[in-house]
Coordinates of C-alpha atoms in Angstrom, one line a residue:
X1 CA 92.1 111.1 134.9
X2 CA 88.9 109.8 133.3
X3 CA 86.0 109.5 135.7
X4 CA 85.1 105.9 136.6
X5 CA 81.4 104.8 136.2
X6 CA 79.9 101.3 136.2
X7 CA 79.2 101.6 132.4
X8 CA 82.9 102.6 131.8
X9 CA 84.2 99.7 133.9
X10 CA 81.9 97.4 131.9
X11 CA 83.2 98.8 128.6
X12 CA 86.9 98.6 129.7
X13 CA 86.5 95.0 130.7
X14 CA 84.8 94.3 127.3
X15 CA 87.6 96.0 125.4
X16 CA 90.2 94.2 127.6
X17 CA 88.6 90.8 126.9
X18 CA 88.2 91.4 123.2
X19 CA 91.5 93.0 122.5
X20 CA 93.5 90.6 124.7
X21 CA 92.1 87.6 122.8
X22 CA 92.7 89.2 119.5
X23 CA 96.3 90.2 120.4
X24 CA 97.1 86.7 121.8
X25 CA 95.3 84.6 119.2
X26 CA 95.4 86.6 116.0
X27 CA 98.0 89.3 116.0
X28 CA 100.8 88.1 118.3
X29 CA 102.9 86.4 115.7
X30 CA 102.3 89.0 113.0
X31 CA 103.2 91.8 115.4
X32 CA 106.3 90.1 116.6
X33 CA 107.6 89.5 113.1
X34 CA 106.7 93.0 111.9
X35 CA 108.4 94.8 114.8
X36 CA 111.4 92.9 115.8
X37 CA 114.1 94.8 117.5
X38 CA 117.6 94.8 116.1
X39 CA 118.7 92.4 118.8
X40 CA 122.0 94.1 119.6
X41 CA 123.3 97.6 119.4
X42 CA 126.9 98.9 119.3
X43 CA 128.2 100.2 122.6
X44 CA 132.0 100.8 122.3
X45 CA 135.3 99.1 121.4
X46 CA 138.0 97.4 123.5
X47 CA 141.3 95.7 122.8
X48 CA 141.2 92.2 121.3
X49 CA 141.6 89.3 123.8
X50 CA 142.4 85.7 123.0
X51 CA 139.1 83.9 122.3
X52 CA 137.2 86.9 120.9
X53 CA 135.3 86.4 117.8
X54 CA 137.4 87.8 114.9
X55 CA 134.2 88.8 113.2
X56 CA 133.8 91.6 115.8
X57 CA 137.2 93.2 115.0
X58 CA 136.8 96.9 114.2
X59 CA 139.3 97.2 111.4
X60 CA 139.2 101.0 111.3
X61 CA 140.1 101.4 115.0
X62 CA 142.6 98.5 114.6
X63 CA 144.4 100.4 111.8
X64 CA 144.5 103.6 113.8
X65 CA 145.7 102.1 117.0
X66 CA 148.1 99.6 115.4
X67 CA 146.6 97.0 117.7
X68 CA 143.5 94.8 117.2
X69 CA 140.3 96.1 118.7
X70 CA 136.8 94.5 118.8
X71 CA 133.4 96.0 118.9
X72 CA 131.3 95.6 122.0
X73 CA 127.5 95.2 121.8
X74 CA 124.7 95.3 124.3
X75 CA 121.2 94.0 124.0
X76 CA 118.9 96.5 122.4
X77 CA 116.3 97.9 124.8
X78 CA 112.7 97.0 124.3
X79 CA 110.6 98.8 121.7
X80 CA 108.2 101.6 122.5
X81 CA 104.8 101.7 120.9
X82 CA 103.3 105.2 120.8
X83 CA 99.6 105.6 120.2
X84 CA 98.8 109.1 118.8
X85 CA 95.0 109.2 118.9
X86 CA 92.6 111.8 117.5
X87 CA 89.8 112.5 120.0
X88 CA 88.3 115.4 118.1
X89 CA 84.5 115.8 117.7
X90 CA 84.4 114.3 114.2
X91 CA 85.2 110.9 115.7
X92 CA 82.1 110.9 117.9
X93 CA 80.2 109.9 114.7
X94 CA 79.1 106.7 113.1
X95 CA 76.2 105.1 111.1
X96 CA 76.9 101.4 111.3
X97 CA 78.6 98.9 113.7
X98 CA 80.8 101.5 115.5
X99 CA 81.2 105.1 116.2
X100 CA 84.6 106.1 114.9
X101 CA 86.0 106.7 118.5
X102 CA 84.8 103.2 119.6
X103 CA 86.6 101.5 116.8
X104 CA 89.7 103.7 117.5
X105 CA 89.7 102.6 121.1
X106 CA 89.5 98.9 120.1
X107 CA 92.2 99.2 117.5
X108 CA 94.4 101.0 120.0
X109 CA 93.7 98.3 122.6
X110 CA 94.7 95.5 120.2
X111 CA 98.0 97.3 119.4
X112 CA 98.7 98.0 123.1
X113 CA 98.1 94.5 124.2
X114 CA 100.2 93.1 121.3
X115 CA 103.0 95.4 122.5
X116 CA 103.0 94.4 126.1
X117 CA 102.8 90.7 125.1
X118 CA 106.1 91.4 123.4
X119 CA 107.4 93.1 126.5
X120 CA 107.4 96.5 124.8
X121 CA 106.4 99.8 126.4
X122 CA 103.3 101.7 125.4
X123 CA 102.7 105.5 125.5
X124 CA 99.5 107.5 124.6
X125 CA 99.1 110.9 123.2
X126 CA 95.5 112.2 122.9
X127 CA 94.8 115.3 120.7
X128 CA 92.1 117.5 119.2
X129 CA 93.3 120.8 117.8
X130 CA 95.6 120.8 120.9
X131 CA 97.4 118.1 122.8
X132 CA 94.9 117.0 125.4
X133 CA 96.8 114.3 127.3
X134 CA 100.1 112.4 127.3
X135 CA 100.9 109.2 129.1
X136 CA 104.7 108.4 129.1
X137 CA 105.8 104.9 128.0
X138 CA 105.3 102.1 130.5
X139 CA 104.9 98.3 130.5
X140 CA 102.2 96.1 131.9
X141 CA 98.5 95.3 131.8
X142 CA 97.6 97.9 134.4
X143 CA 99.1 100.6 132.2
X144 CA 97.3 99.4 129.1
X145 CA 94.0 99.4 131.0
X146 CA 94.8 103.0 132.0
X147 CA 95.4 103.7 128.3
X148 CA 92.0 102.2 127.3
X149 CA 90.2 104.1 130.1
X150 CA 91.5 107.4 128.8
X151 CA 90.6 106.4 125.2
X152 CA 87.0 105.6 126.2
X153 CA 86.3 108.4 128.7
X154 CA 88.6 111.3 128.3
X155 CA 86.6 114.5 127.5
X156 CA 88.6 116.8 125.2
X157 CA 88.6 120.5 125.9
X158 CA 88.5 121.4 122.1
X159 CA 86.5 120.2 119.1
X160 CA 88.8 120.5 116.1
X161 CA 91.7 118.5 114.7
X162 CA 95.4 119.5 114.4
X163 CA 97.6 116.6 113.6
X164 CA 100.6 119.0 113.1
X165 CA 100.4 120.1 116.7
X166 CA 100.2 116.5 118.0
X167 CA 103.2 115.3 115.9
X168 CA 105.3 118.4 116.9
X169 CA 104.6 117.6 120.6
X170 CA 105.5 114.0 120.0
X171 CA 108.8 115.0 118.5
X172 CA 109.7 116.9 121.8
X173 CA 108.6 114.3 124.3
X174 CA 109.6 111.1 122.5
X175 CA 113.3 111.4 121.7
X176 CA 114.1 107.7 121.3
X177 CA 112.9 105.9 118.2
X178 CA 109.5 104.3 118.6
X179 CA 106.7 102.6 116.6
X180 CA 104.2 105.4 116.2
X181 CA 100.6 104.6 115.3
X182 CA 98.7 107.8 114.3
X183 CA 95.0 106.9 114.5
X184 CA 92.6 109.5 113.1
X185 CA 89.9 110.3 110.5
X186 CA 92.5 112.7 109.2
X187 CA 90.0 115.6 108.7
X188 CA 92.8 118.1 109.5
X189 CA 94.8 120.9 108.0
X190 CA 98.0 119.9 106.2
X191 CA 100.5 118.1 108.4
X192 CA 103.0 116.8 105.8
X193 CA 106.0 118.6 107.2
X194 CA 105.6 117.3 110.7
X195 CA 104.8 113.8 109.4
X196 CA 108.1 113.8 107.4
X197 CA 110.1 114.9 110.5
X198 CA 108.5 112.2 112.7
X199 CA 109.0 109.5 110.1
X200 CA 112.7 110.3 110.0
X201 CA 113.1 109.3 113.6
X202 CA 110.1 107.0 114.3
X203 CA 108.4 104.1 112.4
X204 CA 105.3 106.1 111.6
X205 CA 102.1 104.1 110.7
X206 CA 98.9 106.0 110.0
X207 CA 95.5 104.4 110.5
X208 CA 92.6 106.2 108.9
X209 CA 89.2 105.4 110.4
X210 CA 86.4 106.0 107.9
X211 CA 82.6 105.7 108.2
X212 CA 80.7 104.3 105.2
X213 CA 78.5 107.4 105.1
X214 CA 81.6 109.3 104.0
X215 CA 81.3 107.6 100.7
X216 CA 77.6 107.0 100.4
X217 CA 74.7 108.8 102.2
X218 CA 71.5 106.8 103.1
X219 CA 68.6 107.9 100.9
X220 CA 66.8 110.5 103.2
X221 CA 65.9 113.4 100.8
X222 CA 66.8 116.8 102.2
X223 CA 68.9 116.5 105.4
X224 CA 70.4 119.2 107.6
X225 CA 73.9 118.1 108.5
X226 CA 76.0 119.7 111.3
X227 CA 79.8 119.7 111.3
X228 CA 80.7 118.3 114.7
X229 CA 83.9 120.3 114.9
X230 CA 82.8 123.8 113.6
X231 CA 79.0 123.7 114.2
X232 CA 78.4 124.7 110.6
X233 CA 75.0 123.6 109.1
X234 CA 74.6 122.3 105.6
X235 CA 71.4 121.3 103.8
X236 CA 72.1 118.3 101.6
X237 CA 69.9 116.4 99.1
X238 CA 70.8 112.8 99.9
X239 CA 68.6 111.5 97.1
X240 CA 70.6 113.3 94.5
X241 CA 72.8 111.1 92.2
X242 CA 75.2 114.1 91.8
X243 CA 75.6 114.4 95.6
X244 CA 76.5 110.7 95.9
X245 CA 78.9 110.8 93.0
X246 CA 80.6 113.9 94.5
X247 CA 80.8 112.3 97.9
X248 CA 82.3 109.1 96.7
X249 CA 84.8 111.1 94.5
X250 CA 85.7 113.3 97.5
X251 CA 86.5 110.4 99.8
X252 CA 88.5 108.6 97.1
X253 CA 90.6 111.8 96.5
X254 CA 91.1 112.3 100.3
X255 CA 92.3 108.7 100.8
X256 CA 94.6 108.9 97.7
X257 CA 96.0 112.2 98.9
X258 CA 96.6 110.8 102.4
X259 CA 98.3 107.7 101.0
X260 CA 100.5 109.9 98.8
X261 CA 101.4 112.2 101.7
X262 CA 102.4 109.2 103.9
X263 CA 104.5 107.6 101.1
X264 CA 106.3 110.9 100.5
X265 CA 106.9 111.3 104.3
X266 CA 108.3 107.7 104.5
X267 CA 105.4 106.4 106.5
X268 CA 102.8 103.7 106.2
X269 CA 99.1 104.1 105.6
X270 CA 96.2 101.8 106.5
X271 CA 92.5 102.8 105.8
X272 CA 89.9 101.0 108.0
X273 CA 86.1 101.2 107.7
X274 CA 83.7 101.1 110.6
X275 CA 81.4 98.6 108.7
X276 CA 84.2 96.2 107.9
X277 CA 86.4 93.8 110.0
X278 CA 89.7 95.6 110.8
X279 CA 91.7 92.5 111.8
X280 CA 92.3 91.2 108.3
X281 CA 93.8 94.5 107.3
X282 CA 96.0 94.8 110.3
X283 CA 97.2 91.2 109.9
X284 CA 97.9 91.8 106.2
X285 CA 99.9 94.9 107.1
X286 CA 101.9 93.2 109.8
X287 CA 102.7 90.2 107.6
X288 CA 103.9 92.4 104.7
X289 CA 106.0 94.4 107.1
X290 CA 107.4 91.3 108.7
X291 CA 108.5 89.9 105.3
X292 CA 110.2 93.2 104.4
X293 CA 112.3 92.9 107.6
X294 CA 113.5 89.4 106.9

């Protein structure tokens, strides 16, 4: 469990206030329309009784049994929202309004509060290049505050990123279908196979968190950069036009590749930048998803 400090309590309350307001005022309707349950699910069949709705007759069973049978349904259980969150070292970085991990915590908070407002369960899986922590699905504000506390304060044991390991673990512990938000900067070895497997059972939505410096360095001449995950040093001429062109092209290719991977896997992809408002993009995604389900 994450250690509690006055600063952490202050940050948790700040996140709670911000994300509760956003979930209630901005995203509630969009979330509800995007992730409606099916309402009813098939349970079994029984013999027809006078007064039964003839639209529920199971004609295949009726033909076999030579007697009318009707389908019985039960209310579908609530949805489960699973937050699969990257807490590797590369997310402890930022050059503008947010560090990546701060924005990730806020986005996850909005999604979690939107879920419990709809009476859905929320689970959390934190990963680096190993699975660091898993909180099983639960309801309620207290549980979501626990989720936010872990997002803000959990100290990973490893530095790298392995999305394949996280998705493979999720496939073992989350058997029932869920809405799975994979939130990361996606600086990871290939995970296309595991993404495809997860998307077959779950509604997989990937959210890529990107810092503006990943497409354009500030002009600072020669700078010694350190890879937060590997510790490797690189001397980069940030005033070079070629450097900026290569950086921009590299990010564009990475985003295009991620989007293509997700489409092929049957999943959704949302890129969000730390220097831009994220709510409009989430709302747009939810609204489009909601219209497709009508």
